[in-house]
Short mmCIF file of C-alpha atoms in Angstrom, two decimals:
data_model
loop_
_atom_site.label_atom_id
_atom_site.label_comp_id
_atom_site.label_asym_id
_atom_site.label_seq_id
_atom_site.Cartn_x
_atom_site.Cartn_y
_atom_site.Cartn_z
CA UNK A 10 87.37 107.61 100.53
CA UNK A 11 89.76 105.83 98.51
CA UNK A 12 90.99 106.93 94.87
CA UNK A 13 89.97 105.61 91.95
CA UNK A 14 92.97 105.87 89.81
CA UNK A 15 96.55 105.43 91.26
CA UNK A 16 99.62 106.44 88.89
CA UNK A 17 96.93 106.79 86.16
CA UNK A 18 95.69 103.18 86.48
CA UNK A 19 92.41 101.94 87.54
CA UNK A 20 92.03 100.44 90.83
CA UNK A 21 88.66 98.87 90.47
CA UNK A 22 88.89 96.67 87.44
CA UNK A 23 85.12 94.99 86.95
CA UNK A 24 84.83 91.10 86.40
CA UNK A 25 81.84 89.12 87.21
CA UNK A 26 79.45 91.75 90.01
CA UNK A 27 78.04 89.28 92.08
CA UNK A 28 81.92 88.10 93.16
CA UNK A 29 84.46 91.60 94.56
CA UNK A 30 87.71 91.17 95.98
CA UNK A 31 88.77 93.46 98.03
CA UNK A 32 92.87 94.16 98.51
CA UNK A 33 94.21 95.14 101.80
CA UNK A 34 97.51 96.72 101.98
CA UNK A 35 100.06 96.05 104.86
CA UNK A 36 101.57 99.80 106.27
CA UNK A 37 104.03 100.02 103.50
CA UNK A 38 103.00 97.14 101.28
CA UNK A 39 100.66 98.88 98.72
CA UNK A 40 98.40 96.94 95.62
CA UNK A 41 101.09 97.09 93.59
CA UNK A 42 103.89 95.48 95.15
CA UNK A 43 104.18 91.57 93.70
CA UNK A 44 101.97 89.38 96.11
CA UNK A 45 98.62 91.67 96.42
CA UNK A 46 99.63 92.05 92.23
CA UNK A 47 99.84 88.96 91.68
CA UNK A 48 96.28 87.87 94.05
CA UNK A 49 94.67 90.64 91.55
CA UNK A 50 95.95 88.76 88.55
CA UNK A 51 94.87 85.66 89.72
CA UNK A 52 91.74 87.16 91.06
CA UNK A 53 91.08 88.45 87.42
CA UNK A 54 91.84 85.18 85.44
CA UNK A 55 88.78 84.18 87.54
CA UNK A 56 86.51 86.63 86.83
CA UNK A 57 86.33 88.44 89.80
CA UNK A 58 85.59 92.31 90.53
CA UNK A 59 88.53 93.49 91.93
CA UNK A 60 88.61 96.44 93.77
CA UNK A 61 92.40 97.51 95.21
CA UNK A 62 92.25 99.77 98.85
CA UNK A 63 95.46 101.94 98.53
CA UNK A 64 95.04 103.64 102.10
CA UNK A 65 96.80 106.60 103.65
CA UNK A 66 98.12 105.00 107.14
CA UNK A 67 98.46 108.03 109.76
CA UNK A 68 101.99 108.10 110.41
CA UNK A 69 101.31 108.35 114.34
CA UNK A 70 98.88 105.06 113.90
CA UNK A 71 100.61 102.39 116.49
CA UNK A 72 99.73 99.39 117.72
CA UNK A 73 96.77 99.52 119.85
CA UNK A 74 95.29 101.91 117.43
CA UNK A 75 95.82 99.74 114.41
CA UNK A 76 93.44 97.22 114.22
CA UNK A 77 90.34 100.09 115.21
CA UNK A 78 91.53 101.79 112.35
CA UNK A 79 92.01 98.79 110.10
CA UNK A 80 88.40 98.04 111.13
CA UNK A 81 86.98 100.76 109.92
CA UNK A 82 88.83 100.94 106.31
CA UNK A 83 87.44 97.56 106.07
CA UNK A 84 83.88 98.68 107.14
CA UNK A 85 83.88 101.73 104.84
CA UNK A 86 85.35 99.69 101.91
CA UNK A 87 82.72 97.00 102.25
CA UNK A 88 79.91 99.61 102.41
CA UNK A 89 80.76 100.75 99.07
CA UNK A 90 79.95 97.20 97.56
CA UNK A 91 77.23 95.64 96.56
CA UNK A 92 78.05 92.42 95.33
CA UNK A 93 76.40 89.09 97.18
CA UNK A 94 79.80 87.57 97.39
CA UNK A 95 83.22 89.82 98.80
CA UNK A 96 86.39 88.05 99.70
CA UNK A 97 88.90 89.69 101.26
CA UNK A 98 92.66 89.49 100.13
CA UNK A 99 95.00 91.49 103.47
CA UNK A 100 98.27 91.82 103.49
CA UNK A 101 100.25 92.55 107.36
CA UNK A 102 98.54 95.44 108.36
CA UNK A 103 95.40 94.71 106.20
CA UNK A 104 95.31 91.29 107.68
CA UNK A 105 93.91 92.61 111.73
CA UNK A 106 90.44 92.83 109.29
CA UNK A 107 90.66 89.01 110.02
CA UNK A 108 87.86 89.86 113.05
CA UNK A 109 85.67 91.98 111.32
CA UNK A 110 86.15 88.90 108.27
CA UNK A 111 85.29 86.06 110.84
CA UNK A 112 82.39 88.21 112.29
CA UNK A 113 80.87 88.47 108.64
CA UNK A 114 81.38 84.79 107.25
CA UNK A 115 84.09 86.07 105.12
CA UNK A 116 86.42 84.24 103.22
CA UNK A 117 89.43 85.49 103.06
CA UNK A 118 92.93 85.23 101.99
CA UNK A 119 95.63 86.39 104.68
CA UNK A 120 99.32 87.15 103.37
CA UNK A 121 101.61 86.96 106.37
CA UNK A 122 98.76 87.70 109.24
CA UNK A 123 99.61 88.82 112.62
CA UNK A 124 99.38 85.69 114.41
CA UNK A 125 101.13 86.71 117.18
CA UNK A 126 98.11 89.13 117.72
CA UNK A 127 95.87 87.08 119.99
CA UNK A 128 92.82 88.85 117.84
CA UNK A 129 93.97 87.90 114.79
CA UNK A 130 94.90 84.65 115.81
CA UNK A 131 91.28 84.00 118.07
CA UNK A 132 89.20 85.19 114.94
CA UNK A 133 90.67 82.93 112.30
CA UNK A 134 90.41 80.25 114.97
CA UNK A 135 86.81 80.88 115.06
CA UNK A 136 85.82 81.75 111.56
CA UNK A 137 83.83 78.81 109.47
CA UNK A 138 84.76 80.56 106.18
CA UNK A 139 86.92 79.25 103.44
CA UNK A 140 90.72 81.25 104.28
CA UNK A 141 93.91 80.90 103.56
CA UNK A 142 97.11 81.43 105.18
CA UNK A 143 100.30 82.63 103.61
CA UNK A 144 103.50 83.05 105.55
CA UNK A 145 106.99 82.19 106.40
CA UNK A 146 108.86 80.90 109.17
CA UNK A 147 111.31 83.60 109.26
CA UNK A 148 108.80 86.19 110.34
CA UNK A 149 108.03 86.75 113.72
CA UNK A 150 104.38 87.55 112.86
CA UNK A 151 104.42 84.20 111.78
CA UNK A 152 105.25 82.15 115.35
CA UNK A 153 105.78 78.19 114.64
CA UNK A 154 102.62 76.34 114.74
CA UNK A 155 100.43 79.39 114.93
CA UNK A 156 99.15 78.59 111.39
CA UNK A 157 98.30 74.88 111.90
CA UNK A 158 96.17 75.62 115.63
CA UNK A 159 94.23 77.59 113.22
CA UNK A 160 92.35 74.59 111.66
CA UNK A 161 92.54 76.65 108.26
CA UNK A 162 94.60 75.57 104.74
CA UNK A 163 98.23 77.76 104.83
CA UNK A 164 101.14 77.68 102.86
CA UNK A 165 104.18 78.05 104.86
CA UNK A 166 107.44 78.72 103.27
CA UNK A 167 110.36 77.76 105.09
CA UNK A 168 112.75 80.81 105.65
CA UNK A 169 110.84 83.32 104.33
CA UNK A 170 110.40 86.59 106.03
CA UNK A 171 107.68 89.30 106.54
CA UNK A 172 107.95 90.08 103.02
CA UNK A 173 108.30 86.17 101.78
CA UNK A 174 111.62 86.60 100.43
CA UNK A 175 114.59 85.16 101.30
CA UNK A 176 117.63 87.16 102.56
CA UNK A 177 119.98 87.32 100.13
CA UNK A 178 118.25 84.80 97.60
CA UNK A 179 116.38 86.48 95.14
CA UNK A 180 115.99 83.13 92.66
CA UNK A 181 114.88 81.45 95.89
CA UNK A 182 111.90 84.56 96.60
CA UNK A 183 111.09 84.55 93.05
CA UNK A 184 110.21 80.87 93.08
CA UNK A 185 108.34 81.66 96.87
CA UNK A 186 106.17 84.23 94.97
CA UNK A 187 105.59 81.31 92.33
CA UNK A 188 103.99 78.62 95.11
CA UNK A 189 102.03 81.36 96.70
CA UNK A 190 100.67 82.13 93.43
CA UNK A 191 100.08 78.91 92.71
CA UNK A 192 98.38 78.75 96.71
CA UNK A 193 95.97 81.49 96.16
CA UNK A 194 95.10 80.05 92.11
CA UNK A 195 93.94 76.65 93.93
CA UNK A 196 91.99 78.74 96.95
CA UNK A 197 90.24 80.84 94.77
CA UNK A 198 89.85 78.01 91.98
CA UNK A 199 87.77 76.47 94.71
CA UNK A 200 85.83 79.35 95.87
CA UNK A 201 84.52 80.16 92.06
CA UNK A 202 83.16 76.68 91.59
#
């Protein structure tokens, strides 16, 4: 299903067996990239078990088929978990699991959620589960006002693109990583209480 090791490192780190977080990557944004790596660090600091999902996105996967494919991959990952509490952390393509999370009442952190897709924005508006949205104003997947309309907690980074970076500004981009990490820290800390 999913690899146990990638580049020689385990894709699962054991913490509290009653709480597991699944890291759902983007199409070209794997769990070793900074935003998901820092999410992992935050979760481990709160003693969550963390399972990285390394999926092989079919090259032929189009926009119409992507939601069903992501939902199926997420269902497989969830079926492998025994923890009574599961948190989803997704980046971009991984946020297509938002309808599944909302339907199951799962808490989530959605990084650069695809809010321009109606099924995603509708699911986020409907969910009662604790959810954090993180996006940037220069990302076409984060339409102006869309995060606010969900009624959920969110961090909006001015000028950040879909990678939550500022074009031509490495220091500003690194500062955004700090802000994102702080937001995830506060959110996960609230779930741990």
